CSV table of C-alpha atoms and ligand atoms in Angstrom, one decimal:
chain,number,residue,atom,x,y,z
A,1,MET,CA,-3.7,23.7,-15.6
A,2,ALA,CA,-0.1,23.8,-14.5
A,3,LYS,CA,1.5,20.4,-14.5
A,4,SER,CA,4.4,20.9,-12.1
A,5,ALA,CA,5.5,18.1,-9.9
A,6,ASN,CA,4.1,19.9,-6.8
A,7,ASN,CA,0.8,20.5,-8.4
A,8,ILE,CA,0.4,16.8,-9.4
A,9,MET,CA,1.3,15.7,-5.9
A,10,ASP,CA,-1.1,18.3,-4.4
A,11,ARG,CA,-3.9,17.1,-6.6
A,12,LEU,CA,-3.2,13.5,-5.7
A,13,VAL,CA,-3.2,14.3,-2.0
A,14,SER,CA,-6.5,16.1,-2.4
A,15,LEU,CA,-8.0,13.1,-4.3
A,16,CYS,CA,-6.8,10.8,-1.5
A,17,LYS,CA,-8.6,12.8,1.0
A,18,ARG,CA,-11.8,13.3,-1.1
A,19,ARG,CA,-12.2,9.7,-1.9
A,20,GLY,CA,-11.1,8.3,1.5
A,21,PHE,CA,-7.7,6.8,0.7
A,22,ILE,CA,-5.5,8.8,3.1
A,23,PHE,CA,-6.1,11.4,5.7
A,24,GLN,CA,-3.7,13.6,7.7
A,25,SER,CA,-3.4,12.0,11.2
A,26,SER,CA,-5.0,13.9,14.1
A,27,GLU,CA,-6.5,16.4,11.6
A,28,ILE,CA,-9.0,17.9,14.0
A,29,TYR,CA,-6.1,18.9,16.3
A,30,GLY,CA,-4.2,20.5,13.5
A,31,GLY,CA,-2.5,17.3,12.3
A,32,ILE,CA,0.8,15.8,13.3
A,33,ASN,CA,3.8,16.1,11.0
A,34,SER,CA,4.5,13.1,8.7
A,35,CYS,CA,1.8,10.8,10.2
A,36,TRP,CA,-1.1,9.6,8.0
A,37,ASP,CA,-4.2,7.5,8.4
A,38,TYR,CA,-5.6,5.2,5.8
A,39,GLY,CA,-9.3,5.6,5.1
A,40,PRO,CA,-11.8,3.0,3.8
A,41,LEU,CA,-10.3,2.8,0.3
A,42,GLY,CA,-6.7,3.3,1.5
A,43,VAL,CA,-6.8,0.3,3.9
A,44,GLU,CA,-8.2,-1.9,1.1
A,45,LEU,CA,-5.5,-0.8,-1.3
A,46,LYS,CA,-2.8,-1.4,1.4
A,47,ASN,CA,-4.2,-4.8,2.3
A,48,ASN,CA,-4.3,-5.8,-1.4
A,49,ILE,CA,-0.6,-4.8,-1.8
A,50,LYS,CA,0.3,-6.8,1.3
A,51,LYS,CA,-1.7,-9.8,0.1
A,52,SER,CA,0.0,-9.7,-3.3
A,53,TRP,CA,3.4,-9.5,-1.7
A,54,TRP,CA,2.7,-12.3,0.7
A,55,LYS,CA,1.2,-14.5,-2.0
A,56,SER,CA,4.2,-14.0,-4.3
A,57,MET,CA,6.6,-14.7,-1.4
A,58,VAL,CA,5.0,-17.3,0.8
A,59,TYR,CA,2.2,-19.0,-1.2
A,60,GLU,CA,3.5,-19.2,-4.7
A,61,ARG,CA,7.0,-20.5,-3.6
A,62,ASP,CA,7.8,-23.5,-1.5
A,63,ASP,CA,11.0,-22.2,0.1
A,64,ILE,CA,9.8,-19.3,2.3
A,65,GLU,CA,8.1,-19.3,5.7
A,66,GLY,CA,6.2,-16.4,7.3
A,67,LEU,CA,6.9,-14.6,10.6
A,68,ASP,CA,5.3,-11.9,12.7
A,69,ALA,CA,7.9,-10.7,15.3
A,70,SER,CA,7.2,-8.2,18.0
A,71,ILE,CA,8.1,-4.5,17.6
A,72,LEU,CA,9.7,-4.2,21.0
A,73,MET,CA,12.7,-6.4,21.3
A,74,HIS,CA,15.7,-6.9,23.6
A,75,PRO,CA,17.8,-3.8,23.5
A,76,MET,CA,21.0,-5.8,22.9
A,77,ILE,CA,19.6,-6.6,19.4
A,78,TRP,CA,20.2,-3.0,18.3
A,79,LYS,CA,23.7,-3.1,19.7
A,80,ALA,CA,24.5,-6.3,17.8
A,81,SER,CA,22.9,-4.9,14.6
A,82,GLY,CA,24.9,-1.7,14.8
A,83,HIS,CA,21.9,0.6,15.1
A,84,VAL,CA,22.7,2.0,18.5
A,85,GLU,CA,26.1,3.2,17.3
A,86,GLY,CA,25.6,3.7,13.6
A,87,PHE,CA,21.9,4.4,12.7
A,88,THR,CA,22.5,8.1,12.7
A,89,ASP,CA,22.2,11.0,10.3
A,90,PRO,CA,24.3,14.2,10.6
A,91,LEU,CA,21.8,17.0,11.5
A,92,ILE,CA,22.2,20.7,11.1
A,93,ASP,CA,19.9,23.4,12.6
A,94,CYS,CA,19.3,26.9,11.4
A,95,LYS,CA,19.8,29.3,14.4
A,96,LYS,CA,17.4,31.8,13.0
A,97,CYS,CA,14.3,30.0,11.6
A,98,LYS,CA,14.9,26.8,13.6
A,99,ASN,CA,14.5,24.5,10.6
A,100,ARG,CA,16.3,21.3,10.7
A,101,PHE,CA,18.2,19.7,7.8
A,102,LYS,CA,20.2,16.6,7.0
A,103,ALA,CA,23.8,17.7,6.5
A,104,THR,CA,23.9,15.9,3.2
A,105,ASP,CA,21.0,18.1,1.9
A,106,ILE,CA,22.9,21.4,2.6
A,107,GLU,CA,25.1,23.1,0.1
A,108,GLY,CA,27.2,26.1,1.4
A,109,ASP,CA,27.1,27.4,4.9
A,110,LYS,CA,23.8,29.3,5.0
A,111,CYS,CA,20.2,28.2,5.7
A,112,PRO,CA,18.5,27.3,2.4
A,113,ILE,CA,15.2,28.7,3.7
A,114,CYS,CA,16.0,32.0,5.4
A,115,GLY,CA,19.8,32.5,4.8
A,116,GLY,CA,20.4,32.3,8.5
A,117,GLU,CA,23.5,31.0,10.3
A,118,LEU,CA,23.7,27.2,10.7
A,119,THR,CA,24.9,25.1,13.6
A,120,GLU,CA,27.7,22.5,13.3
A,121,ALA,CA,26.5,19.1,12.2
A,122,ARG,CA,25.8,16.7,15.0
A,123,GLN,CA,25.0,13.0,14.9
A,124,PHE,CA,21.4,12.2,15.5
A,125,ASN,CA,20.2,8.6,16.2
A,126,LEU,CA,17.0,7.8,14.2
A,127,MET,CA,15.7,5.2,16.6
A,128,PHE,CA,12.7,6.1,18.7
A,129,LYS,CA,13.3,5.3,22.4
A,130,THR,CA,10.8,4.4,25.0
A,131,PHE,CA,10.8,2.8,28.5
A,132,MET,CA,9.6,-0.6,29.4
A,133,GLY,CA,7.9,-0.8,32.8
A,134,PRO,CA,7.2,2.0,35.3
A,135,VAL,CA,10.8,3.3,35.9
A,136,GLU,CA,12.2,5.6,33.3
A,137,ASP,CA,15.9,4.9,33.6
A,138,GLU,CA,18.8,3.8,31.4
A,139,ALA,CA,18.2,0.1,32.2
A,140,SER,CA,14.6,0.2,31.0
A,141,ILE,CA,15.2,1.8,27.6
A,142,VAL,CA,13.8,-0.1,24.7
A,143,TYR,CA,13.5,0.9,21.0
A,144,LEU,CA,10.7,0.9,18.5
A,145,ARG,CA,12.3,-1.3,15.8
A,146,PRO,CA,13.7,0.8,12.9
A,147,GLU,CA,13.4,-2.3,10.5
A,148,THR,CA,11.7,-5.6,10.7
A,149,ALA,CA,14.7,-7.6,9.6
A,150,GLN,CA,16.3,-8.1,13.0
A,151,GLY,CA,13.2,-9.9,14.2
A,152,ILE,CA,13.8,-12.4,11.4
A,153,TYR,CA,17.6,-12.9,12.2
A,154,VAL,CA,17.0,-13.6,15.9
A,155,ASN,CA,14.3,-16.2,15.0
A,156,PHE,CA,16.4,-17.9,12.3
A,157,GLN,CA,17.0,-21.0,14.5
A,158,ASN,CA,13.4,-21.1,15.7
A,159,VAL,CA,12.0,-21.1,12.2
A,160,LEU,CA,14.6,-23.5,10.8
A,161,ASN,CA,14.0,-26.1,13.5
A,162,SER,CA,10.2,-25.8,13.7
A,163,SER,CA,9.6,-25.9,10.0
A,164,ARG,CA,12.5,-28.5,9.3
A,165,ARG,CA,13.8,-26.3,6.5
A,166,LYS,CA,17.0,-26.8,4.6
A,167,ILE,CA,19.1,-24.1,3.2
A,168,PRO,CA,18.4,-22.3,0.9
A,169,PHE,CA,15.2,-20.9,2.4
A,170,GLY,CA,13.7,-17.6,3.3
A,171,ILE,CA,11.6,-15.9,6.0
A,172,ALA,CA,9.1,-13.2,5.1
A,173,GLN,CA,7.6,-10.6,7.4
A,174,ILE,CA,5.3,-7.6,7.1
A,175,GLY,CA,5.2,-5.1,9.9
A,176,LYS,CA,5.6,-1.6,11.3
A,177,ALA,CA,8.9,0.1,11.6
A,178,PHE,CA,9.7,3.5,13.1
A,179,ARG,CA,12.5,6.0,12.2
A,180,ASN,CA,12.8,9.5,13.7
A,181,GLU,CA,13.5,10.9,10.2
A,182,ILE,CA,15.0,14.4,10.1
A,183,THR,CA,13.3,15.3,6.9
A,184,PRO,CA,10.1,13.4,6.4
A,185,GLY,CA,8.0,14.4,3.4
A,186,ASN,CA,6.5,14.0,0.0
A,187,PHE,CA,3.2,12.8,1.4
A,188,ILE,CA,3.6,9.2,2.6
A,189,PHE,CA,7.0,8.7,0.8
A,190,ARG,CA,9.1,9.3,3.9
A,191,THR,CA,7.3,9.1,7.3
A,192,ARG,CA,8.4,8.3,10.8
A,193,GLU,CA,6.0,5.3,11.2
A,194,PHE,CA,5.7,3.0,8.2
A,195,GLU,CA,5.3,-0.6,7.2
A,196,GLN,CA,7.9,-2.8,5.7
A,197,MET,CA,7.6,-6.0,3.7
A,198,GLU,CA,10.9,-7.8,4.2
A,199,MET,CA,12.2,-11.2,3.2
A,200,GLN,CA,15.6,-12.6,4.3
A,201,TYR,CA,16.8,-15.5,2.2
A,202,PHE,CA,19.5,-17.7,3.8
A,203,VAL,CA,22.0,-19.3,1.5
A,204,LYS,CA,25.3,-21.2,1.5
A,205,PRO,CA,28.3,-18.9,1.1
A,206,GLY,CA,29.5,-19.1,-2.4
A,207,THR,CA,25.9,-19.3,-3.8
A,208,ASP,CA,25.0,-15.8,-2.7
A,209,GLU,CA,25.8,-14.0,-5.9
A,210,GLU,CA,23.6,-16.3,-7.9
A,211,TRP,CA,20.7,-15.9,-5.5
A,212,PHE,CA,21.2,-12.1,-5.4
A,213,GLU,CA,20.7,-11.9,-9.2
A,214,LYS,CA,17.6,-14.2,-8.9
A,215,TRP,CA,16.0,-12.0,-6.3
A,216,LYS,CA,16.7,-8.8,-8.2
A,217,GLN,CA,14.7,-10.2,-11.1
A,218,GLU,CA,11.9,-11.6,-8.9
A,219,ARG,CA,11.4,-8.3,-7.2
A,220,ILE,CA,11.2,-6.1,-10.2
A,221,ASP,CA,8.8,-8.6,-11.8
A,222,TRP,CA,6.5,-8.2,-8.8
A,223,TYR,CA,6.2,-4.4,-9.4
A,224,LEU,CA,5.5,-5.0,-13.0
A,225,ARG,CA,2.7,-7.5,-12.0
A,226,LEU,CA,1.2,-4.7,-9.8
A,227,GLY,CA,0.8,-2.9,-13.1
A,228,LEU,CA,3.6,-0.2,-12.7
A,229,LYS,CA,4.9,1.3,-16.0
A,230,LYS,CA,8.1,-0.5,-17.0
A,231,GLU,CA,9.8,2.7,-18.2
A,232,LYS,CA,9.3,4.3,-14.7
A,233,LEU,CA,11.3,1.5,-12.9
A,234,LYS,CA,15.0,1.0,-12.9
A,235,PHE,CA,17.8,-0.5,-10.8
A,236,HIS,CA,20.4,1.6,-9.1
A,237,LYS,CA,23.6,-0.1,-8.1
A,238,HIS,CA,25.2,1.2,-4.9
A,239,GLY,CA,28.7,2.5,-5.4
A,240,LYS,CA,31.4,1.8,-2.9
A,241,ASP,CA,30.7,5.0,-1.0
A,242,GLU,CA,26.9,4.2,-0.7
A,243,LEU,CA,27.3,0.6,0.3
A,244,PRO,CA,26.2,-0.2,3.9
A,245,HIS,CA,29.0,-1.5,6.0
A,246,TYR,CA,27.5,-5.0,6.2
A,247,ALA,CA,26.8,-5.4,2.5
A,248,LYS,CA,28.8,-7.0,-0.2
A,249,ASP,CA,26.5,-5.8,-3.0
A,250,ALA,CA,23.3,-3.6,-3.0
A,251,TYR,CA,20.8,-2.5,-5.5
A,252,ASP,CA,17.8,-0.2,-5.1
A,253,ILE,CA,14.7,-0.6,-7.3
A,254,GLN,CA,13.8,3.0,-8.1
A,255,TYR,CA,10.7,4.6,-9.5
A,256,GLU,CA,10.4,8.0,-11.3
A,257,PHE,CA,8.1,10.0,-9.0
A,258,PRO,CA,7.0,13.6,-9.9
A,259,PHE,CA,9.8,14.6,-7.5
A,260,GLY,CA,12.5,12.5,-9.2
A,261,TRP,CA,13.9,9.0,-9.2
A,262,GLN,CA,13.6,7.5,-5.7
A,263,GLU,CA,14.2,4.2,-3.9
A,264,LEU,CA,11.2,1.8,-3.7
A,265,GLU,CA,13.0,-1.2,-2.4
A,266,GLY,CA,16.5,-2.3,-1.4
A,267,ILE,CA,18.1,-5.7,-2.3
A,268,HIS,CA,21.2,-6.4,-0.3
A,269,ASN,CA,23.8,-9.2,-0.1
A,270,ARG,CA,24.3,-8.9,3.7
A,271,THR,CA,26.9,-11.8,3.8
A,272,ASP,CA,27.1,-13.5,7.2
A,273,TYR,CA,27.3,-10.2,9.1
A,274,ASP,CA,23.9,-10.3,10.9
A,275,LEU,CA,24.0,-13.9,12.1
A,276,SER,CA,27.6,-13.6,13.1
A,277,ARG,CA,26.9,-10.5,15.1
A,278,HIS,CA,23.9,-12.1,16.9
A,279,GLN,CA,26.0,-15.1,17.6
A,280,LYS,CA,28.7,-12.9,19.1
A,281,PHE,CA,26.4,-10.7,21.2
A,282,SER,CA,24.1,-13.5,22.4
A,283,GLY,CA,26.7,-16.1,22.9
A,284,LYS,CA,24.4,-18.7,21.2
A,285,ASN,CA,25.4,-20.9,18.3
A,286,ILE,CA,23.4,-19.8,15.2
A,287,GLN,CA,25.3,-21.9,12.7
A,288,TYR,CA,23.7,-24.2,10.2
A,289,PHE,CA,24.6,-27.8,10.0
A,290,ASP,CA,24.2,-29.4,6.5
A,291,GLU,CA,23.2,-33.1,7.1
A,292,SER,CA,24.1,-34.2,3.6
A,293,THR,CA,27.6,-32.8,3.5
A,294,LYS,CA,28.3,-32.7,7.2
A,295,GLU,CA,29.4,-29.1,6.8
A,296,LYS,CA,28.8,-26.4,9.4
A,297,TYR,CA,28.6,-22.7,8.3
A,298,THR,CA,27.0,-19.3,9.0
A,299,PRO,CA,24.6,-18.7,6.2
A,300,TYR,CA,24.8,-15.6,4.0
A,301,ILE,CA,21.7,-13.5,3.7
A,302,ILE,CA,20.1,-12.0,0.6
A,303,GLU,CA,17.6,-9.3,1.8
A,304,THR,CA,14.7,-7.8,-0.2
A,305,SER,CA,13.4,-4.9,1.8
A,306,ALA,CA,10.3,-3.0,0.5
A,307,GLY,CA,8.2,-0.2,1.9
A,308,CYS,CA,4.4,-0.9,1.9
A,309,ASP,CA,3.4,2.7,2.2
A,310,ARG,CA,5.9,3.7,-0.5
A,311,THR,CA,4.7,1.0,-2.8
A,312,LEU,CA,1.1,2.3,-2.2
A,313,LEU,CA,2.2,5.8,-3.1
A,314,THR,CA,3.9,4.5,-6.2
A,315,CYS,CA,0.8,2.7,-7.3
A,316,LEU,CA,-1.3,5.8,-6.8
A,317,VAL,CA,1.2,8.1,-8.7
A,318,ASP,CA,1.5,5.6,-11.5
A,319,ALA,CA,-2.2,5.2,-11.8
A,320,TYR,CA,-3.1,8.9,-11.6
A,321,ASN,CA,-4.4,10.3,-15.0
A,322,GLU,CA,-6.0,13.6,-15.8
A,323,GLU,CA,-8.1,13.2,-18.9
A,324,GLU,CA,-10.2,15.9,-20.6
A,325,GLU,CA,-13.4,15.1,-18.8
A,326,ARG,CA,-12.3,13.1,-15.9
A,327,VAL,CA,-9.6,12.2,-13.3
A,328,VAL,CA,-9.0,8.4,-13.3
A,329,LEU,CA,-6.9,6.1,-11.2
A,330,LYS,CA,-5.9,3.3,-13.5
A,331,LEU,CA,-5.1,0.9,-10.7
A,332,SER,CA,-4.6,-2.8,-11.6
A,333,PRO,CA,-7.7,-4.9,-10.8
A,334,ILE,CA,-5.4,-7.0,-8.5
A,335,ILE,CA,-5.0,-4.1,-6.1
A,336,ALA,CA,-8.0,-1.8,-6.8
A,337,PRO,CA,-9.8,-1.2,-3.4
A,338,LEU,CA,-13.2,-1.7,-5.0
A,339,LYS,CA,-13.5,-4.0,-7.9
A,340,VAL,CA,-16.9,-3.2,-9.2
A,341,GLY,CA,-19.7,-0.7,-8.8
A,342,VAL,CA,-23.4,-1.7,-9.2
A,343,PHE,CA,-25.9,1.0,-10.3
A,344,PRO,CA,-29.6,1.1,-11.1
A,345,LEU,CA,-29.9,3.6,-14.0
A,346,VAL,CA,-32.9,5.3,-12.2
A,347,LYS,CA,-34.5,4.8,-8.9
A,348,ARG,CA,-37.8,3.3,-10.3
A,349,ASP,CA,-39.3,0.7,-12.6
A,350,GLY,CA,-37.9,-2.2,-10.5
A,351,MET,CA,-34.2,-1.3,-11.3
A,352,PRO,CA,-33.1,-0.7,-7.7
A,353,GLU,CA,-34.5,-4.1,-6.6
A,354,VAL,CA,-32.6,-5.9,-9.4
A,355,ALA,CA,-29.4,-3.9,-8.8
A,356,SER,CA,-29.5,-4.6,-5.0
A,357,LYS,CA,-30.0,-8.3,-5.7
A,358,ILE,CA,-26.9,-8.4,-8.0
A,359,TYR,CA,-24.9,-6.3,-5.4
A,360,ASN,CA,-25.8,-8.6,-2.5
A,361,TYR,CA,-24.9,-11.6,-4.5
A,362,ILE,CA,-21.4,-10.6,-5.9
A,363,ARG,CA,-20.2,-8.7,-2.9
A,364,LYS,CA,-19.7,-11.9,-1.0
A,365,ASN,CA,-16.7,-12.8,-3.1
A,366,ILE,CA,-15.7,-9.5,-4.8
A,367,LYS,CA,-15.4,-6.1,-3.1
A,368,THR,CA,-18.4,-4.2,-4.6
A,369,PHE,CA,-19.9,-0.8,-4.2
A,370,TYR,CA,-23.6,0.2,-4.6
A,371,ASP,CA,-24.6,3.7,-5.6
A,372,ASP,CA,-27.9,5.0,-6.7
A,373,SER,CA,-27.4,8.8,-6.1
A,374,GLY,CA,-26.8,11.4,-8.8
A,375,SER,CA,-26.7,11.1,-12.5
A,376,ILE,CA,-25.1,7.9,-14.0
A,377,GLY,CA,-22.3,10.0,-15.4
A,378,ARG,CA,-21.4,11.4,-12.0
A,379,ARG,CA,-21.5,7.9,-10.5
A,380,TYR,CA,-19.0,6.7,-13.2
A,381,ARG,CA,-16.7,9.6,-12.4
A,382,ARG,CA,-16.7,8.8,-8.7
A,383,LEU,CA,-15.8,5.2,-9.5
A,384,ASP,CA,-13.0,6.4,-11.9
A,385,GLU,CA,-11.5,8.5,-9.1
A,386,ALA,CA,-11.6,5.5,-6.8
A,387,GLY,CA,-9.8,3.4,-9.3
A,388,THR,CA,-12.7,0.9,-9.6
A,389,PRO,CA,-12.1,-1.1,-12.8
A,390,PHE,CA,-15.7,-2.2,-13.6
A,391,ALA,CA,-19.3,-0.9,-13.3
A,392,ILE,CA,-22.5,-2.8,-13.8
A,393,THR,CA,-25.6,-0.8,-14.7
A,394,VAL,CA,-29.2,-2.1,-14.5
A,395,ASP,CA,-31.4,-0.3,-17.1
A,396,THR,CA,-34.7,-0.7,-18.9
A,397,GLU,CA,-33.4,-3.6,-21.0
A,398,THR,CA,-32.4,-5.5,-17.9
A,399,ILE,CA,-36.0,-5.7,-16.9
A,400,LYS,CA,-36.9,-7.0,-20.4
A,401,ASN,CA,-34.1,-9.5,-21.0
A,402,ASN,CA,-32.0,-10.0,-17.9
A,403,THR,CA,-28.9,-8.4,-19.3
A,404,VAL,CA,-26.8,-5.5,-17.8
A,405,THR,CA,-24.1,-3.3,-19.1
A,406,LEU,CA,-20.5,-3.9,-18.0
A,407,ARG,CA,-18.4,-0.7,-18.2
A,408,GLU,CA,-14.6,-0.9,-18.3
A,409,ARG,CA,-12.9,2.0,-16.5
A,410,ASP,CA,-9.9,2.6,-18.7
A,411,SER,CA,-11.6,2.4,-22.2
A,412,MET,CA,-15.0,3.5,-20.9
A,413,LYS,CA,-16.4,0.8,-23.3
A,414,GLN,CA,-19.6,-0.9,-22.4
A,415,ILE,CA,-20.7,-4.4,-23.3
A,416,ARG,CA,-24.0,-6.2,-22.5
A,417,ILE,CA,-23.8,-9.4,-20.6
A,418,SER,CA,-26.5,-11.6,-19.1
A,419,ILE,CA,-27.0,-11.4,-15.3
A,420,ASP,CA,-26.1,-15.1,-14.7
A,421,LYS,CA,-22.7,-14.5,-16.4
A,422,ILE,CA,-21.7,-11.5,-14.2
A,423,GLU,CA,-19.7,-13.3,-11.5
A,424,GLU,CA,-17.9,-15.5,-14.0
A,425,VAL,CA,-16.9,-12.6,-16.3
A,426,LEU,CA,-15.8,-10.5,-13.3
A,427,LYS,CA,-13.7,-13.2,-11.7
A,428,GLU,CA,-12.0,-13.8,-15.0
A,429,LYS,CA,-11.3,-10.1,-15.5
A,430,ILE,CA,-10.2,-9.4,-12.0
A,431,ASN,CA,-8.2,-12.6,-11.8
A,432,VAL,CA,-9.8,-13.7,-8.4
B,501,LIG,P1,16.2,6.0,2.4
B,501,LIG,O1,17.5,6.0,1.7
B,501,LIG,O2,15.0,6.4,1.5
B,501,LIG,O3,16.1,6.6,3.7
B,501,LIG,P2,16.9,3.4,3.3
B,501,LIG,O4,17.9,3.0,2.3
B,501,LIG,O5,17.2,3.8,4.6
B,501,LIG,O6,15.9,4.5,2.6
B,501,LIG,P3,16.0,0.8,3.9
B,501,LIG,O7,16.6,0.8,5.2
B,501,LIG,O8,16.7,0.0,2.8
B,501,LIG,O9,15.8,2.3,3.3
B,501,LIG,O10,14.5,0.4,3.9
B,501,LIG,C1,13.9,-0.4,3.0
B,501,LIG,C2,12.6,0.2,2.5
B,501,LIG,O11,11.8,0.6,3.5
B,501,LIG,C3,12.9,1.4,1.6
B,501,LIG,O12,13.2,1.1,0.3
B,501,LIG,C4,11.5,2.1,1.7
B,501,LIG,O13,10.6,1.6,0.7
B,501,LIG,C5,11.1,1.8,3.1
B,501,LIG,N1,11.3,2.9,4.0
B,501,LIG,C6,12.5,3.2,4.6
B,501,LIG,N2,12.4,4.3,5.3
B,501,LIG,C7,11.1,4.8,5.1
B,501,LIG,C8,10.4,5.9,5.6
B,501,LIG,N3,11.0,6.8,6.5
B,501,LIG,N4,9.1,6.1,5.2
B,501,LIG,C9,8.5,5.2,4.4
B,501,LIG,N5,9.2,4.1,3.9
B,501,LIG,C10,10.5,3.9,4.3
């Protein structure tokens, strides 16, 4: 079997469809480019990733509050943020085959696909526009947010005052963002609609560099806790030419995908740029007053900006293994969509009754799957492909002595445990 990057991605895409992780959007109408739907296992995996991020940001710390801002916001926000003017990519069209490219992806002056003549580069704004209300004119233009961060900046004072926080503190948010990308692709890696998990941490100027270092470490540790391979992760420091205009320092956390090292998350020292801009454009005072020192200042912001869909793809790629007799997703039990499968060895001798009882009991607290069709080997293979870390099988011995087998996905080892210990053992292994 050829192991080229494309083949591995193709086989992963086909597993995702087969097992119900991810489907092409609008498939029965021929699909729509770069849009994807999460199926029964995909939505569980995505929710588990979001839960883990929220837990590490909001619940395990006592200096971060949550927020859920609306997608449509006042159009002035995007002027203040610089997106109306500057959120553009230079775009080049092929006059012959009509394909579209980012100017930065083109070498030479001919179309890389058909060799045809290319147009001049023109600036293309990546924001999706729509109209608010019944009249479609300039005055009613609103944008689908291209990042969730601005919703946090414009709520800085609201959160500060209502939660009675003191600096340093952060605001975390998970939500959809939209970018009219010129070259979406690599499955869900780059899409036009995606979810971000962003946290903006407000600090006193002068303490920003220290906080920047702390957040870099925190964020890479989170990916390691999701079970990603250490050697596949690295930091990439932005050089002067890559640095966004608002940033004093920026690092990407990168992962080595089958199609190369790519960004997973950006960590930026955004200085006081954002709050100063919103102060200027709104005419409202967004400064912070420090009661203890009587100082007034505009906080600096350390941003950690991760893509939820991209993290999900990374977890799938990292977990995907082709072994001699099986394909297995070695997902960490923390994020695995199904934690355990319960099987009666055969559909007789009282085994289905006992297995159903176990299933109905543990599924209340642990995401569990019941399967009694096909040979036991095939049932294990299905669970392996779904990334389910444990399986419990009820067999003839169960009927005699109230014990079951517990199979571990990665080692395929089986141990016998007593029925009344199942929940305790699973909870410990899954870390519920
Ligand atoms: P890129 O250089 O890949 O376009 P970016 O530097 O523009 O990304 P940011 O604006 O820093 O990305 O966005 C933060 C995170 O949001 C990215 O690290 C990525 O995980 C996610 N993200 C950004 N654009 C997309 C997209 N089109 N599809 C999926 N995820 C995205």
